[in-house]
Amino acid sequence: MDTSYPRDDAWPPKRRAPPDAPPPRDHLVWAIFNTLYMNFCCLGFVALAFAVKARDRKVSGDVEAARHFSSKARCYNALATAGSVVLPLVLVALVVTGVIHLSKLAQESVGFFTYQLRGADDEDQ
């Protein structure tokens, strides 16, 4: 292994926010909730990964990266929550409309079959 080139062991300086700015939120609790209870297409797990990254960056002092990862965690959390709330509502709506349609179809077929039976009874006499 060639190590003849000069190395910089110093890390790049971290960007710090002004002291009056509040620290970014990491949305970790929301991501855990989405991961455990409402994991729609694994979006809750992705949100959890970004929330953990946001918390790590916030603890290390890189506020700009923490804001970036926090924004992504919030977006994925919102998508997971919306998908987990909207999808069951759509399924319930489909079931209800299907039941209504089938009940109307059953009422029409009952009327059709009673007409056929009465017509057949009249012809026998």
mmCIF file with all atom_site columns, N, CA, C and O in Angstrom, residues 26 28 47-60 62 65-66 69-70:
data_model
loop_
_atom_site.group_PDB
_atom_site.id
_atom_site.type_symbol
_atom_site.label_atom_id
_atom_site.label_alt_id
_atom_site.label_comp_id
_atom_site.label_asym_id
_atom_site.label_entity_id
_atom_site.label_seq_id
_atom_site.pdbx_PDB_ins_code
_atom_site.Cartn_x
_atom_site.Cartn_y
_atom_site.Cartn_z
_atom_site.occupancy
_atom_site.B_iso_or_equiv
_atom_site.pdbx_formal_charge
_atom_site.auth_seq_id
_atom_site.auth_comp_id
_atom_site.auth_asym_id
_atom_site.auth_atom_id
_atom_site.pdbx_PDB_model_num
ATOM 1  N N  . ASP A 1 26 ? -35.664 15.794 15.134 1.00 0.00 ? 26 ASP A N  1
ATOM 2  C CA . ASP A 1 26 ? -35.254 14.585 14.418 1.00 0.00 ? 26 ASP A CA 1
ATOM 3  C C  . ASP A 1 26 ? -36.431 13.662 14.088 1.00 0.00 ? 26 ASP A C  1
ATOM 4  O O  . ASP A 1 26 ? -36.270 12.739 13.310 1.00 0.00 ? 26 ASP A O  1
ATOM 5  N N  . LEU A 1 28 ? -37.833 11.267 15.633 1.00 0.00 ? 28 LEU A N  1
ATOM 6  C CA . LEU A 1 28 ? -37.508 9.868  15.916 1.00 0.00 ? 28 LEU A CA 1
ATOM 7  C C  . LEU A 1 28 ? -38.705 9.102  16.464 1.00 0.00 ? 28 LEU A C  1
ATOM 8  O O  . LEU A 1 28 ? -38.952 7.957  16.053 1.00 0.00 ? 28 LEU A O  1
ATOM 9  N N  . ALA A 1 47 ? -37.916 6.294  7.108  1.00 0.00 ? 47 ALA A N  1
ATOM 10 C CA . ALA A 1 47 ? -38.012 7.477  7.967  1.00 0.00 ? 47 ALA A CA 1
ATOM 11 C C  . ALA A 1 47 ? -37.195 7.288  9.244  1.00 0.00 ? 47 ALA A C  1
ATOM 12 O O  . ALA A 1 47 ? -36.559 8.235  9.721  1.00 0.00 ? 47 ALA A O  1
ATOM 13 N N  . LEU A 1 48 ? -37.206 6.084  9.785  1.00 0.00 ? 48 LEU A N  1
ATOM 14 C CA . LEU A 1 48 ? -36.419 5.801  10.978 1.00 0.00 ? 48 LEU A CA 1
ATOM 15 C C  . LEU A 1 48 ? -34.926 5.960  10.703 1.00 0.00 ? 48 LEU A C  1
ATOM 16 O O  . LEU A 1 48 ? -34.189 6.516  11.522 1.00 0.00 ? 48 LEU A O  1
ATOM 17 N N  . ALA A 1 49 ? -34.483 5.499  9.548  1.00 0.00 ? 49 ALA A N  1
ATOM 18 C CA . ALA A 1 49 ? -33.064 5.636  9.194  1.00 0.00 ? 49 ALA A CA 1
ATOM 19 C C  . ALA A 1 49 ? -32.674 7.112  9.105  1.00 0.00 ? 49 ALA A C  1
ATOM 20 O O  . ALA A 1 49 ? -31.624 7.524  9.626  1.00 0.00 ? 49 ALA A O  1
ATOM 21 N N  . PHE A 1 50 ? -33.494 7.931  8.458  1.00 0.00 ? 50 PHE A N  1
ATOM 22 C CA . PHE A 1 50 ? -33.172 9.357  8.340  1.00 0.00 ? 50 PHE A CA 1
ATOM 23 C C  . PHE A 1 50 ? -33.289 10.066 9.687  1.00 0.00 ? 50 PHE A C  1
ATOM 24 O O  . PHE A 1 50 ? -32.534 11.005 9.968  1.00 0.00 ? 50 PHE A O  1
ATOM 25 N N  . ALA A 1 51 ? -34.217 9.636  10.535 1.00 0.00 ? 51 ALA A N  1
ATOM 26 C CA . ALA A 1 51 ? -34.343 10.248 11.857 1.00 0.00 ? 51 ALA A CA 1
ATOM 27 C C  . ALA A 1 51 ? -33.116 9.956  12.712 1.00 0.00 ? 51 ALA A C  1
ATOM 28 O O  . ALA A 1 51 ? -32.628 10.831 13.437 1.00 0.00 ? 51 ALA A O  1
ATOM 29 N N  . VAL A 1 52 ? -32.607 8.749  12.617 1.00 0.00 ? 52 VAL A N  1
ATOM 30 C CA . VAL A 1 52 ? -31.397 8.401  13.369 1.00 0.00 ? 52 VAL A CA 1
ATOM 31 C C  . VAL A 1 52 ? -30.203 9.191  12.837 1.00 0.00 ? 52 VAL A C  1
ATOM 32 O O  . VAL A 1 52 ? -29.368 9.695  13.605 1.00 0.00 ? 52 VAL A O  1
ATOM 33 N N  . LYS A 1 53 ? -30.118 9.331  11.517 1.00 0.00 ? 53 LYS A N  1
ATOM 34 C CA . LYS A 1 53 ? -29.045 10.142 10.938 1.00 0.00 ? 53 LYS A CA 1
ATOM 35 C C  . LYS A 1 53 ? -29.149 11.590 11.401 1.00 0.00 ? 53 LYS A C  1
ATOM 36 O O  . LYS A 1 53 ? -28.134 12.226 11.702 1.00 0.00 ? 53 LYS A O  1
ATOM 37 N N  . ALA A 1 54 ? -30.366 12.120 11.448 1.00 0.00 ? 54 ALA A N  1
ATOM 38 C CA . ALA A 1 54 ? -30.557 13.502 11.892 1.00 0.00 ? 54 ALA A CA 1
ATOM 39 C C  . ALA A 1 54 ? -30.125 13.654 13.346 1.00 0.00 ? 54 ALA A C  1
ATOM 40 O O  . ALA A 1 54 ? -29.479 14.653 13.704 1.00 0.00 ? 54 ALA A O  1
ATOM 41 N N  . ARG A 1 55 ? -30.469 12.689 14.178 1.00 0.00 ? 55 ARG A N  1
ATOM 42 C CA . ARG A 1 55 ? -30.072 12.773 15.588 1.00 0.00 ? 55 ARG A CA 1
ATOM 43 C C  . ARG A 1 55 ? -28.554 12.675 15.731 1.00 0.00 ? 55 ARG A C  1
ATOM 44 O O  . ARG A 1 55 ? -27.946 13.401 16.514 1.00 0.00 ? 55 ARG A O  1
ATOM 45 N N  . ASP A 1 56 ? -27.924 11.793 14.958 1.00 0.00 ? 56 ASP A N  1
ATOM 46 C CA . ASP A 1 56 ? -26.466 11.671 15.026 1.00 0.00 ? 56 ASP A CA 1
ATOM 47 C C  . ASP A 1 56 ? -25.785 12.964 14.597 1.00 0.00 ? 56 ASP A C  1
ATOM 48 O O  . ASP A 1 56 ? -24.828 13.411 15.223 1.00 0.00 ? 56 ASP A O  1
ATOM 49 N N  . ARG A 1 57 ? -26.285 13.567 13.534 1.00 0.00 ? 57 ARG A N  1
ATOM 50 C CA . ARG A 1 57 ? -25.684 14.821 13.067 1.00 0.00 ? 57 ARG A CA 1
ATOM 51 C C  . ARG A 1 57 ? -25.916 15.954 14.065 1.00 0.00 ? 57 ARG A C  1
ATOM 52 O O  . ARG A 1 57 ? -25.056 16.799 14.254 1.00 0.00 ? 57 ARG A O  1
ATOM 53 N N  . LYS A 1 58 ? -27.081 15.950 14.694 1.00 0.00 ? 58 LYS A N  1
ATOM 54 C CA . LYS A 1 58 ? -27.365 16.993 15.678 1.00 0.00 ? 58 LYS A CA 1
ATOM 55 C C  . LYS A 1 58 ? -26.450 16.857 16.888 1.00 0.00 ? 58 LYS A C  1
ATOM 56 O O  . LYS A 1 58 ? -25.926 17.841 17.402 1.00 0.00 ? 58 LYS A O  1
ATOM 57 N N  . VAL A 1 59 ? -26.223 15.626 17.325 1.00 0.00 ? 59 VAL A N  1
ATOM 58 C CA . VAL A 1 59 ? -25.356 15.392 18.475 1.00 0.00 ? 59 VAL A CA 1
ATOM 59 C C  . VAL A 1 59 ? -23.902 15.748 18.136 1.00 0.00 ? 59 VAL A C  1
ATOM 60 O O  . VAL A 1 59 ? -23.186 16.313 18.960 1.00 0.00 ? 59 VAL A O  1
ATOM 61 N N  . SER A 1 60 ? -23.493 15.452 16.896 1.00 0.00 ? 60 SER A N  1
ATOM 62 C CA . SER A 1 60 ? -22.107 15.751 16.524 1.00 0.00 ? 60 SER A CA 1
ATOM 63 C C  . SER A 1 60 ? -21.884 17.229 16.233 1.00 0.00 ? 60 SER A C  1
ATOM 64 O O  . SER A 1 60 ? -20.745 17.656 16.119 1.00 0.00 ? 60 SER A O  1
ATOM 65 N N  . ASP A 1 62 ? -23.234 19.049 13.552 1.00 0.00 ? 62 ASP A N  1
ATOM 66 C CA . ASP A 1 62 ? -23.431 19.441 12.153 1.00 0.00 ? 62 ASP A CA 1
ATOM 67 C C  . ASP A 1 62 ? -24.904 19.780 11.943 1.00 0.00 ? 62 ASP A C  1
ATOM 68 O O  . ASP A 1 62 ? -25.709 18.938 11.552 1.00 0.00 ? 62 ASP A O  1
ATOM 69 N N  . ALA A 1 65 ? -26.546 19.494 8.180  1.00 0.00 ? 65 ALA A N  1
ATOM 70 C CA . ALA A 1 65 ? -26.846 18.116 7.782  1.00 0.00 ? 65 ALA A CA 1
ATOM 71 C C  . ALA A 1 65 ? -28.002 17.561 8.617  1.00 0.00 ? 65 ALA A C  1
ATOM 72 O O  . ALA A 1 65 ? -28.843 16.809 8.102  1.00 0.00 ? 65 ALA A O  1
ATOM 73 N N  . ALA A 1 66 ? -28.072 17.957 9.875  1.00 0.00 ? 66 ALA A N  1
ATOM 74 C CA . ALA A 1 66 ? -29.182 17.510 10.724 1.00 0.00 ? 66 ALA A CA 1
ATOM 75 C C  . ALA A 1 66 ? -30.503 18.045 10.194 1.00 0.00 ? 66 ALA A C  1
ATOM 76 O O  . ALA A 1 66 ? -31.504 17.334 10.178 1.00 0.00 ? 66 ALA A O  1
ATOM 77 N N  . PHE A 1 69 ? -31.398 15.911 6.983  1.00 0.00 ? 69 PHE A N  1
ATOM 78 C CA . PHE A 1 69 ? -31.914 14.585 7.301  1.00 0.00 ? 69 PHE A CA 1
ATOM 79 C C  . PHE A 1 69 ? -33.243 14.656 8.046  1.00 0.00 ? 69 PHE A C  1
ATOM 80 O O  . PHE A 1 69 ? -34.107 13.798 7.869  1.00 0.00 ? 69 PHE A O  1
ATOM 81 N N  . SER A 1 70 ? -33.420 15.690 8.853  1.00 0.00 ? 70 SER A N  1
ATOM 82 C CA . SER A 1 70 ? -34.687 15.874 9.559  1.00 0.00 ? 70 SER A CA 1
ATOM 83 C C  . SER A 1 70 ? -35.816 16.142 8.566  1.00 0.00 ? 70 SER A C  1
ATOM 84 O O  . SER A 1 70 ? -36.934 15.642 8.728  1.00 0.00 ? 70 SER A O  1
#
